[in-house]
Amino acid sequence: MHRLFQCAALLLLSGSVFGAVPRIIIPSHGHDIWDTAAGFPGGYVYSITQTADGYIWIGTSTGLVRYGGWTFLSIPRGGSSLETKVPVLSALADSTGQLWATDDHTHLFRYAAGLLVGPVSDNGKHRYLPALLDRTRDGWLLFASELQGIVEYEHGSARVLLDPSMMPRLLTAITQTADGAFWIGTRETGLFRLTLTQGVPEIQHFAALTNIKVNCLLPIGDSALLIGTDKGLLRLHNGNLGEARLELGGLEIFALAHGRDGDVWIGSDRRVFKAHARDIDREGKIRALDSLSVQGTVTALFEDRDGDLWIGGTDFIERYRASGFTTYLSSAGLPCSNCGAIYTDRRDRMWLAPLDGGLFLLSTGSIQAVETAGLRNDTVYSIAGGADDEVWVARKNGGVTRLHLHGDAWQANMYTRQNGLAQDSVYSIYRAPDGTVWAGTLTAGLSRFRGETWHTFSIKDGLPSNTISAITGSTAGEIFAGTPNGLAVLKNGHCVAYTAQQGLPPGAIESLFFDDDAGTLWIGTTKGISFLQSGTVHVPLGAPDALYGEILGIAESQGWLWITTRDHVLRVKRNALLNQSFGEGEYREFGVTEGLPSTEGVKRSRTVVADHRGRIWFSLNKGISVLEPSAFARPAFPVTMRIDGMLVDGRAVPADTLVHIPAGRHRVTFRYAGVNVSNPEGVKYRYRLDKVDPAWSEPTALREIDYTNIPPGQFQFHMMARNTDGVWSSQDTTIAFEVEPAYWQSRWFQVGSVLALLLLIFGLYRLRLRELHRQFNAALDARLNERSRIARELHDTLLQSFHGLMFQFQAARNMLPRRPDEAMDVLDSAIGATEQAISEGRSAIQQLRSEQIDECDLARWLTNIGEELARSQQTNGDPPIFRVTVEGEQQSLSPLPRTEVYRITREILQNAFRHAQAHRIEAEIRYDDGLLRVRIRDDGRGIDPQVLRAGGSAGHWGLRGARERAQQIGARVDFWSEAGAGTEVELSVPAAVAYEKSRNKRRFTLFRKGQES
């Protein structure tokens, strides 16, 4: 940060080379200021401190304020209304990390769980007086007030070092030096020294400071003390009092603070001074100071663990970043917003060439145009140098120009084609350690200038291309030239080319950097970075994505490679690339939050360079930035993670205990943040919700995440944060919650549902058993009925016929001896009866066959039966005329009802053909939606009504059998007949029984409705 405090001075140069009027240029640094309009709660700032978790704590007249990188939060007092605030005159963290605070009535508080807890028990004497806090040399809390004396708190246990009766009045400051002495500053009586000899206090007053107001104290070294007073900054060492710095003698010093590297910060009215540790001797004398103008009177100073300076005032607080980039912008005097090639010489002068033309020199706070040799009207592509006062410039139209200091004046020498240069358009230039100058032209090859003579190498000498985009060299004398087609290595006039065939990434070479420490050439191409080592090209594997883009500039510092691309400014550990192994903290990207003007690199030769002091300079879109070697040298601190809140459907819920979310569909929001006061935008997060997310999320900058439709159960939400170095926090932060189930998601409902399902399955099983039992009984009844039918058929046909034959044969036997002629007639009659019995037996056997009806055509089957019965009647005369008619859409019949319909209709047709003596027989089939109807009518002799009422003739089973079969399948048979008027029989079968489709429809209706719904 010391560049922040350098005074501006003008560089006086020869007017023949430079523009007549240099311009002052003021670099910008990372600077933030917060007032009440920017979110700071306001009030007089008394003290600033930082705890180990990274939070900045600010004691103000309106209360204690916490800052974690995003917002300022006022801390309420515990045990009171959350709106109650107490003035905090001092805030301090001890060596254990415990934060302490005092109010304006000498009360002491400690911070716990988001509240100021206390006050701490003491002697109970309090009134409107200030109390002071500091740390002892061992890191414990040191408390001082007129009413309580001086008290040391070690692990929270109080030990009184000085009784209140011995305390000076109007205290303003207290501290302890490394030799164990305690120092007390007062408003009117000066300075006091307290020593403890075997626990006995001894207090000494320095009379020389009696009429001087002591504002602040700061120990230096072993025993020196800096004293901020209304008369300037004093020093005290071994009893000797004097001024620390003469120029501070007329200023009132309001605040003093240590820096992390031993520097000292000094606050006055509208000014802050910095004394570097190297400029402070053991007696407290300050040899040099840097200064900075600030907004108002400085009331508090503090340097945080990142090296940033915090400045407190009245109703505002400022911060100056020490760990960021120093940037030169066009708005602050830089002559270009897009500067191209840059070069820094050993006198801390920085040369820059804007993309739109010209050459400028930046030195000691001023910038001036270089106008010699037509440079003002030409475009400079590249700048190089070697000796302290020699600069070589590659130009678009003017070849090569050498600028060198002769006495107090700069002189220019131009080299063009007339002097032997290959081409006047030179894109890159390099000066080797031996003084040789190499110029890379746009289309004519590589020219070497040695001994006032130019020599050119081209593709004829082995170059991959005559367009040279970058040049560098090694201390061993090797020259490396980058081209659009590959790399050329020249040594002792011999050229070796490396292209994609040798492992070089495809694409043009944009930048080259030779690392002498590693003996490695780093190659930046349009397709990423690679390196040449021991004659072999390597492409690092597993590198971050940005390193496979267009590499525009490369430099090295302290083992880090600093690289610019089209949209990144980054650093990567050199060994990580060489070893192709990337660990946490070995890669980092930088942005505008660290002070850069942009992250867009510039396409020119040498846009990232390191100077002799180890600083890295970057030429970027919108400005030029420089980075001190100490910046970002320390590893970034781990990020402390916090979950700011949990919202359910947009409403905040308390998260101090297990959160219960009611049943239903909800949107659950988690808000979180990582504590990083220096660069909160650089923190990345990842999260995971147990039982929902299978793994950690991808890194994100979002600080809020939503979940919807989380199922019932207990969950934990996990969060981790990654610091700017890419290192994740060692432990995750969690919040537990429970989503209550709906009644149908509850355990008792699920158990009950399972039991109900089991009961349903058991019920269906029982129903199935009952159905199987019924089917078995039906099949058994069918067999019994079949046997009964067979018995009826045998009785009606064969048995009766056999009985008649037996009587005829018996009569013939009796007639044969006496009346042989009559006996022969009886035998002939018996033979005829025998033939009829055989026919009747054949018919009965046909009925016993297990015939199957065509399931698709009942009408055709009835037709075949009628034709068969008609043929059997031809021997007895003309058979009746038989006709079948069908009404309605034909349906397939179920197997079991189909068989019964077959047997019933066959029985009815047989009776009609055999007994009706009809001339016409008709069968009508009607397929209705609710019934299957089969009607058989004839014009025969009819049936006696008494027989119908009796259910059939005695000894005959036809009518009775038809009704019994119909009853077995849930059908019905109706008879209409009178003697001499014919007969009509109707078989009615319900559609649910008869039709196969009807059964399937009934079976699947429930499921189909479920699908439709």
XYZ file of C-alpha atoms in Angstrom, residues 272-662:
391
model
C -3.503 9.257 7.755
C 0.225 8.588 7.883
C 2.047 5.317 7.487
C 5.457 4.560 8.956
C 6.952 1.378 7.519
C 8.585 -0.986 9.959
C 11.915 -0.468 8.201
C 11.666 3.281 8.913
C 11.112 2.954 12.699
C 14.101 2.470 14.953
C 14.120 0.714 18.351
C 13.671 4.047 20.166
C 10.524 4.931 18.213
C 12.069 7.470 15.867
C 10.396 7.546 12.431
C 12.664 8.270 9.487
C 10.042 8.519 6.725
C 6.296 8.766 6.336
C 3.744 8.167 3.605
C 0.504 10.085 3.798
C -3.060 9.841 2.630
C -5.902 12.352 2.672
C -9.181 11.091 4.094
C -12.699 12.389 4.452
C -12.745 13.768 8.011
C -11.189 13.579 11.437
C -9.764 10.140 12.083
C -11.238 8.698 15.273
C -10.164 5.049 14.904
C -7.642 3.048 12.871
C -7.320 -0.673 12.297
C -5.451 -2.909 9.859
C -7.251 -6.216 9.314
C -5.720 -9.620 8.738
C -5.753 -9.065 4.960
C -3.710 -5.867 5.356
C -6.597 -3.533 4.521
C -6.782 -0.266 6.439
C -10.038 0.718 8.193
C -10.579 4.351 9.140
C -13.335 5.520 11.458
C -14.855 8.978 11.683
C -18.128 10.666 12.498
C -21.005 8.879 10.704
C -18.684 7.177 8.215
C -16.089 4.440 7.862
C -13.471 4.045 5.118
C -11.383 1.158 3.870
C -8.252 1.161 1.729
C -7.272 -2.194 0.257
C -3.633 -3.122 0.581
C -3.988 -6.537 -1.036
C -5.340 -5.292 -4.357
C -3.992 -3.885 -7.595
C -2.933 -0.304 -8.170
C -4.598 0.823 -11.374
C -4.075 3.712 -13.785
C -7.220 4.778 -15.603
C -7.937 7.189 -18.409
C -10.270 9.065 -16.080
C -7.286 9.729 -13.804
C -4.832 10.880 -16.500
C -3.878 7.751 -18.448
C -3.784 8.697 -22.170
C -5.501 5.511 -23.280
C -8.331 3.220 -22.224
C -6.877 0.368 -24.274
C -3.135 0.385 -23.811
C -1.076 -2.130 -25.712
C 2.560 -3.122 -25.141
C 4.294 -2.055 -21.910
C 7.845 -2.095 -20.589
C 9.410 -1.104 -17.235
C 13.049 -0.103 -16.934
C 15.345 -0.287 -13.928
C 14.626 3.299 -12.960
C 10.952 2.501 -12.272
C 9.858 4.165 -15.480
C 6.989 2.499 -17.298
C 6.696 2.809 -21.071
C 3.339 2.201 -22.713
C 2.059 2.148 -26.275
C -1.696 2.780 -26.753
C -3.461 0.673 -29.361
C -4.446 3.789 -31.272
C -0.871 5.022 -31.586
C 1.921 6.880 -29.832
C 4.371 6.148 -27.012
C 4.186 7.411 -23.416
C 6.384 7.358 -20.354
C 5.014 7.077 -16.808
C 7.365 8.053 -13.988
C 6.991 9.315 -10.402
C 3.385 10.343 -10.735
C 3.460 12.023 -14.158
C 2.959 10.826 -17.714
C 4.333 12.374 -20.876
C 4.151 11.609 -24.596
C 7.295 10.582 -26.506
C 7.154 12.520 -29.767
C 10.577 11.999 -31.334
C 11.175 10.232 -34.659
C 7.514 10.416 -35.643
C 6.376 8.171 -32.789
C 3.433 10.445 -32.100
C 1.866 9.475 -35.443
C 2.850 5.817 -35.537
C 1.596 2.684 -33.815
C 4.014 0.949 -31.475
C 3.549 -2.837 -31.372
C 6.234 -3.830 -28.872
C 8.768 -2.308 -26.432
C 11.978 -3.864 -25.084
C 15.056 -2.738 -23.187
C 18.151 -3.947 -21.491
C 20.513 -1.255 -20.311
C 19.247 1.265 -17.770
C 18.788 4.053 -20.276
C 18.091 2.202 -23.525
C 14.680 1.358 -24.982
C 13.912 -0.384 -28.283
C 10.552 0.196 -29.972
C 8.893 -1.922 -32.692
C 6.691 0.172 -34.973
C 3.936 -0.441 -37.472
C 5.410 1.804 -40.167
C 8.715 3.092 -38.886
C 10.728 -0.098 -38.374
C 12.745 -0.137 -35.137
C 13.604 2.905 -33.035
C 16.271 2.991 -30.341
C 15.857 5.554 -27.533
C 18.875 6.135 -25.300
C 19.733 8.717 -22.695
C 22.732 10.883 -23.523
C 23.499 13.143 -20.636
C 20.197 14.715 -19.661
C 18.625 14.307 -23.080
C 17.091 11.327 -24.879
C 18.276 10.565 -28.384
C 16.562 8.454 -31.037
C 18.012 6.180 -33.740
C 15.771 4.696 -36.436
C 16.344 1.448 -38.353
C 14.337 0.635 -41.482
C 14.722 -1.425 -44.637
C 17.253 1.126 -45.832
C 19.449 0.058 -42.912
C 19.044 -3.674 -43.620
C 15.903 -4.406 -41.604
C 13.734 -7.040 -43.309
C 10.572 -4.935 -43.192
C 9.417 -1.594 -41.797
C 6.396 -3.251 -40.073
C 7.819 -4.804 -36.909
C 5.403 -6.524 -34.505
C 7.729 -7.839 -31.761
C 11.137 -6.959 -30.414
C 13.566 -8.425 -27.891
C 16.974 -7.370 -26.566
C 19.149 -10.289 -25.462
C 21.454 -10.049 -22.427
C 24.481 -9.821 -24.757
C 23.033 -6.696 -26.426
C 21.766 -8.401 -29.571
C 18.404 -7.062 -30.733
C 15.854 -9.314 -32.445
C 12.992 -7.809 -34.465
C 10.035 -9.871 -35.611
C 8.338 -8.483 -38.702
C 4.738 -8.875 -39.839
C 5.510 -10.826 -43.023
C 9.280 -10.826 -43.697
C 10.787 -13.010 -40.997
C 13.059 -12.448 -37.992
C 15.824 -9.835 -38.136
C 18.912 -9.813 -35.875
C 20.848 -6.647 -35.100
C 24.436 -7.240 -34.005
C 27.505 -5.114 -34.556
C 25.481 -2.437 -36.350
C 24.439 -5.062 -38.929
C 21.039 -6.617 -39.614
C 20.644 -10.266 -40.626
C 17.267 -11.856 -41.410
C 16.005 -15.413 -40.871
C 12.964 -16.649 -42.807
C 11.101 -19.825 -43.651
C 14.060 -20.694 -45.872
C 16.129 -20.986 -42.700
C 13.556 -23.196 -40.993
C 11.104 -20.703 -39.483
C 7.508 -22.035 -39.385
C 6.290 -18.650 -40.695
C 7.608 -15.253 -41.661
C 5.116 -13.600 -39.310
C 6.715 -13.225 -35.878
C 4.245 -12.572 -33.053
C 6.478 -12.947 -29.956
C 10.183 -13.171 -29.129
C 12.102 -14.013 -25.964
C 15.397 -15.625 -25.036
C 17.305 -17.561 -22.395
C 20.517 -16.755 -20.565
C 22.117 -19.612 -22.496
C 21.765 -17.642 -25.724
C 18.704 -19.416 -27.171
C 16.180 -17.261 -29.023
C 12.533 -18.309 -29.150
C 10.249 -16.888 -31.839
C 6.501 -17.465 -31.888
C 4.587 -17.516 -35.162
C 1.050 -18.366 -36.296
C 2.332 -21.779 -37.452
C 4.535 -22.783 -34.547
C 7.658 -22.067 -32.507
C 11.219 -21.497 -33.742
C 14.259 -22.018 -31.497
C 17.480 -20.414 -32.738
C 20.939 -20.996 -31.337
C 24.258 -20.333 -33.022
C 22.451 -19.612 -36.280
C 20.660 -22.993 -36.298
C 16.853 -23.132 -36.260
C 14.598 -25.893 -34.844
C 10.848 -25.672 -35.454
C 8.066 -26.994 -33.212
C 4.575 -27.346 -34.604
C 1.452 -29.353 -33.825
C 3.319 -32.463 -34.982
C 5.732 -31.963 -32.076
C 2.861 -31.584 -29.573
C 2.295 -27.836 -29.743
C -1.375 -26.878 -29.339
C -2.992 -25.853 -32.630
C -3.347 -22.137 -33.150
C -1.126 -19.093 -33.364
C 1.403 -18.281 -30.639
C 0.411 -15.057 -28.849
C 2.958 -14.826 -26.004
C 6.247 -16.313 -24.788
C 7.994 -16.253 -21.438
C 11.256 -17.985 -20.519
C 11.561 -19.022 -16.883
C 15.265 -19.162 -16.071
C 14.687 -20.707 -12.636
C 12.847 -23.711 -14.084
C 14.647 -23.739 -17.449
C 11.254 -23.732 -19.100
C 9.750 -21.808 -21.985
C 6.091 -21.022 -21.434
C 4.074 -20.760 -24.643
C 0.751 -18.975 -24.884
C -1.358 -19.842 -27.920
C -4.915 -19.206 -29.053
C -5.729 -22.727 -27.812
C -4.130 -22.575 -24.390
C -0.847 -22.782 -22.547
C 1.992 -25.252 -23.045
C 5.673 -25.398 -22.164
C 8.937 -26.472 -23.753
C 11.299 -28.321 -21.471
C 14.385 -30.327 -22.479
C 13.406 -30.132 -26.139
C 9.892 -31.523 -25.613
C 6.585 -29.671 -25.770
C 4.111 -30.450 -22.993
C 0.446 -29.506 -22.667
C -0.663 -29.529 -19.011
C -3.546 -31.881 -18.402
C -6.331 -31.290 -15.902
C -5.733 -27.529 -15.769
C -8.585 -25.053 -15.149
C -10.608 -24.201 -18.245
C -9.250 -20.665 -18.579
C -5.786 -22.050 -19.352
C -7.112 -23.682 -22.515
C -8.259 -20.375 -23.992
C -6.286 -17.625 -25.728
C -3.195 -16.792 -23.643
C -2.249 -13.150 -24.231
C 0.428 -12.484 -21.604
C 2.655 -14.430 -19.182
C 5.006 -13.383 -16.369
C 6.452 -15.083 -13.264
C 6.908 -14.001 -9.667
C 7.790 -16.077 -6.584
C 6.805 -19.368 -8.207
C 3.518 -18.068 -9.616
C 2.695 -17.598 -13.281
C 0.585 -14.489 -13.895
C -1.488 -14.806 -17.052
C -4.001 -12.746 -18.990
C -6.545 -14.145 -21.443
C -9.445 -12.725 -23.380
C -11.572 -12.620 -20.223
C -9.396 -13.655 -17.267
C -6.570 -12.340 -15.136
C -5.214 -15.259 -13.135
C -2.291 -16.801 -11.386
C -1.351 -20.472 -11.250
C 1.372 -22.269 -9.383
C 4.233 -22.996 -11.743
C 4.900 -26.445 -10.278
C 1.234 -27.356 -10.595
C 1.491 -26.919 -14.351
C 4.841 -28.668 -14.570
C 3.635 -31.618 -12.501
C 0.129 -31.556 -13.996
C -1.352 -31.802 -10.507
C -3.597 -29.064 -9.162
C -4.363 -28.761 -5.487
C -6.399 -26.286 -3.496
C -4.924 -22.795 -3.435
C -2.776 -23.300 -6.550
C -5.035 -21.374 -8.916
C -6.854 -18.088 -8.519
C -8.691 -15.622 -10.719
C -8.837 -11.875 -10.104
C -11.389 -9.244 -11.004
C -12.497 -5.678 -10.527
C -13.139 -6.298 -6.817
C -9.361 -6.630 -6.375
C -8.783 -3.313 -8.120
C -8.416 -4.324 -11.780
C -9.986 -2.091 -14.442
C -11.275 -5.205 -16.218
C -10.375 -8.857 -16.780
C -9.859 -8.477 -20.528
C -6.289 -8.857 -21.731
C -4.767 -7.006 -24.679
C -3.422 -8.643 -27.839
C 0.067 -7.189 -28.177
C 3.599 -8.421 -27.671
C 4.466 -8.188 -23.935
C 1.371 -7.039 -22.092
C 2.282 -8.729 -18.790
C 5.761 -7.915 -17.479
C 7.703 -8.133 -14.223
C 9.971 -5.277 -13.203
C 13.280 -5.416 -11.286
C 11.431 -4.910 -7.951
C 9.263 -7.969 -8.480
C 6.141 -6.019 -9.341
C 3.854 -7.388 -12.075
C 2.407 -4.944 -14.609
C -0.717 -5.717 -16.630
C -1.916 -3.961 -19.760
C -5.669 -4.482 -19.859
C -8.728 -3.164 -21.526
C -9.644 0.104 -19.728
C -6.317 0.602 -17.947
C -2.944 -0.540 -16.622
C -2.535 -2.259 -13.255
C 0.473 -3.061 -11.132
C 0.749 -5.550 -8.297
C 3.252 -5.349 -5.457
C 5.218 -8.561 -4.791
C 3.800 -8.732 -1.268
C 0.196 -8.611 -2.490
C -1.617 -11.928 -2.314
C 1.612 -13.513 -1.088
C -0.059 -14.925 2.004
C -2.646 -17.669 1.627
C -6.184 -16.374 1.820
C -7.892 -16.983 5.129
C -10.527 -19.722 5.266
C -14.053 -18.442 4.889
C -16.330 -18.676 7.896
C -19.709 -19.939 6.770
C -22.987 -18.754 8.205
C -26.608 -19.508 7.373
C -28.483 -16.232 7.568
C -31.951 -17.660 7.587
C -34.511 -20.145 6.400
C -37.758 -19.138 4.712
C -40.858 -21.223 4.067
C -43.004 -19.804 1.285
C -41.233 -16.466 1.713
C -41.753 -16.238 5.484
C -38.762 -16.409 7.812
C -38.777 -19.148 10.436
C -36.605 -19.279 13.584
C -33.725 -21.667 13.046
C -32.283 -21.877 16.559
C -33.964 -25.255 17.084
C -35.251 -27.995 14.815
C -37.497 -26.297 12.278
C -40.872 -27.929 11.679
C -42.497 -27.358 8.294
C -46.209 -28.206 8.026
